[in-house]
PDB file of C-alpha atoms in Angstrom:
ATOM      1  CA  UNK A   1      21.407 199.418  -2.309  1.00  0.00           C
ATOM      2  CA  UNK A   2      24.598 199.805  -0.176  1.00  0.00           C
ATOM      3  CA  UNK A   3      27.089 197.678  -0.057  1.00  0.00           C
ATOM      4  CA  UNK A   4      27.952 195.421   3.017  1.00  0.00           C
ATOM      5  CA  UNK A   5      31.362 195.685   4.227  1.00  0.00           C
ATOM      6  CA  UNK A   6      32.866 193.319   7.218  1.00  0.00           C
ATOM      7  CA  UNK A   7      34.955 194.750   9.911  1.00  0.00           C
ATOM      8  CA  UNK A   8      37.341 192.548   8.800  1.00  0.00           C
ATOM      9  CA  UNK A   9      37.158 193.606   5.251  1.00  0.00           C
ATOM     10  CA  UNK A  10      37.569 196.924   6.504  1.00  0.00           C
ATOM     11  CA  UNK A  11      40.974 196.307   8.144  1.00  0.00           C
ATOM     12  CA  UNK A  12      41.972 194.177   5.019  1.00  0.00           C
ATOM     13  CA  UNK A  13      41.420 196.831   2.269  1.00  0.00           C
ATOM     14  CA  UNK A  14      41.543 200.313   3.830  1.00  0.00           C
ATOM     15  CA  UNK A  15      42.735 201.948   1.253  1.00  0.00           C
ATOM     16  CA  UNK A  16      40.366 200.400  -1.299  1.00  0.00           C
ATOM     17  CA  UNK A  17      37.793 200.994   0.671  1.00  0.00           C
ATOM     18  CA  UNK A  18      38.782 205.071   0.934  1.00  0.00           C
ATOM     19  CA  UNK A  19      39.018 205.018  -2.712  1.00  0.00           C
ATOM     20  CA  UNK A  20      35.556 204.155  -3.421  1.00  0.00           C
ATOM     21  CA  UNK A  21      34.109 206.387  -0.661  1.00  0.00           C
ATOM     22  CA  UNK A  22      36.159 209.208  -2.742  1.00  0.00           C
ATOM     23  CA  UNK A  23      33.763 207.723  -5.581  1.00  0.00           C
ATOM     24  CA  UNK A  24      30.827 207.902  -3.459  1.00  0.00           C
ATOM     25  CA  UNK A  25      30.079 204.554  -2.291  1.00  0.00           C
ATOM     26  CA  UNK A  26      28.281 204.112   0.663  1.00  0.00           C
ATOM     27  CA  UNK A  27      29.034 201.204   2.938  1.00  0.00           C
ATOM     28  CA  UNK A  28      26.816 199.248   5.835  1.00  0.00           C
ATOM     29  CA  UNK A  29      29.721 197.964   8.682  1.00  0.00           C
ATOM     30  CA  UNK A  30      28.798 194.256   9.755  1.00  0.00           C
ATOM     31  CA  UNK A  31      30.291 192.789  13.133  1.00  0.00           C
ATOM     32  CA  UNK A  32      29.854 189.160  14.034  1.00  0.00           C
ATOM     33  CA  UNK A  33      27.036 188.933  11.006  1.00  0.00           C
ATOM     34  CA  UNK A  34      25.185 191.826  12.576  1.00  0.00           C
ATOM     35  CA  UNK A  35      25.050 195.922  11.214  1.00  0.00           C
ATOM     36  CA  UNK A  36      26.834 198.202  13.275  1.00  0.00           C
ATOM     37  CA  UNK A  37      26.837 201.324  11.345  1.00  0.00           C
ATOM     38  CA  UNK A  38      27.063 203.191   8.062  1.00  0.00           C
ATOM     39  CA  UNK A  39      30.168 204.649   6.361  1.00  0.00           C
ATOM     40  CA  UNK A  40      29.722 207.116   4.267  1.00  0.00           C
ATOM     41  CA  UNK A  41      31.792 210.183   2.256  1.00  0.00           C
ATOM     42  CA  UNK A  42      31.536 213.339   4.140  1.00  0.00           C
ATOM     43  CA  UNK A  43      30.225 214.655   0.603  1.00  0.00           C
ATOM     44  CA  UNK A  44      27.131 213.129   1.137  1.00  0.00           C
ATOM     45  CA  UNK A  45      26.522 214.621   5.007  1.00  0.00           C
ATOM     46  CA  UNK A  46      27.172 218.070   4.303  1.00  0.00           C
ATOM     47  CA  UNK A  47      25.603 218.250   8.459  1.00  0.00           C
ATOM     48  CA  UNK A  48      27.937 216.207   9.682  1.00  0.00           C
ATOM     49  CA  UNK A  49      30.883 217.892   7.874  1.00  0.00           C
ATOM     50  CA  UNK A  50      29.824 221.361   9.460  1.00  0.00           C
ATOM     51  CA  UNK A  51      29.581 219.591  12.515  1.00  0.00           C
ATOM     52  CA  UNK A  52      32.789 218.018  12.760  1.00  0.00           C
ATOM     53  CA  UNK A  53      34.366 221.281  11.570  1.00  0.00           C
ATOM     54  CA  UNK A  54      33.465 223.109  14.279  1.00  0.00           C
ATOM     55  CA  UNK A  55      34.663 220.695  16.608  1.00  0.00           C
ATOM     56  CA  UNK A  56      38.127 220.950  15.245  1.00  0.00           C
ATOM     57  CA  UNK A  57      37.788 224.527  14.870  1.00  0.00           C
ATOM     58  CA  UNK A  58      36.825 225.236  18.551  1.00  0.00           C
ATOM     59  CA  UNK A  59      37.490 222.650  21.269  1.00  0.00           C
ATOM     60  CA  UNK A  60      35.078 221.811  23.803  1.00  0.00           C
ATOM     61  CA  UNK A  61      35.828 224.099  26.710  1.00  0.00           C
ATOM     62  CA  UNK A  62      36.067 221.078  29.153  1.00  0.00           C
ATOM     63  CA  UNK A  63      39.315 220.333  26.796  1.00  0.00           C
ATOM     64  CA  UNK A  64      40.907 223.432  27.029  1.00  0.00           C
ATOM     65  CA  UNK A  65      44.194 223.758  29.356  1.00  0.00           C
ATOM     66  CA  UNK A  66      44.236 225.791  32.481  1.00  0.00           C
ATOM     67  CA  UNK A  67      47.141 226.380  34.321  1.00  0.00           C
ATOM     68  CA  UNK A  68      49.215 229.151  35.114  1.00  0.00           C
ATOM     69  CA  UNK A  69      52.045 226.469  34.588  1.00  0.00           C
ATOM     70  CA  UNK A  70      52.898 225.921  30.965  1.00  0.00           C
ATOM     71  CA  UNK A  71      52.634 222.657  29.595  1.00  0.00           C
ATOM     72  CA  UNK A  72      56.275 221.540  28.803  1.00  0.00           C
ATOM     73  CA  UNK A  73      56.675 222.157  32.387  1.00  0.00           C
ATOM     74  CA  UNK A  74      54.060 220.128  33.638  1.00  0.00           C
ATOM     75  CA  UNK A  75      54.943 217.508  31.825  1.00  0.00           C
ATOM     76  CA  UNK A  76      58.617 217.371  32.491  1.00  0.00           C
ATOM     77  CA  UNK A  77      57.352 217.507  36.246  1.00  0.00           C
ATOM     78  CA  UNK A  78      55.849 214.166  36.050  1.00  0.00           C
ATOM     79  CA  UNK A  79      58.344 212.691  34.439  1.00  0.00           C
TER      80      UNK A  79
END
């Protein structure tokens, strides 16, 4: 059975709460007495970690930057 963990909770003990998903531990996130989700290591969602490493890996074109300007200057023009 997985453990029930309050939003609240969450905010309270972060770093507890990392430790035991570094054990393993899987967690069910309750809002306002209702589930809203799971949270669970990456270990066990080997799909997910592939997933979210190719995100980082290669952006989503609609993210990329195009300009012939470079950045720094962009952004010092709106300032």
């Amino acid at each position: 059975m997985e453990n029930t963990l309050s939003i609240q909770n969450l905010r309270e003990n972060l770093p507890a709460v990392i430790k035991d998903l570094q054990k393993g531990e899987s967690f069910v996130l309750i809002y306002r007495s209702q589930p809203v989700g799971h949270l669970m290591p990456l270990s066990e969602t080997p799909k997910n970690k592939s997933a979210l490493s190719q995100i980082l890996v290669r952006p989503s074109k609609s993210l990329l930057f195009k300009s012939s300007k470079r950045a720094v200057k962009l952004v010092r023009d709106e300032r």
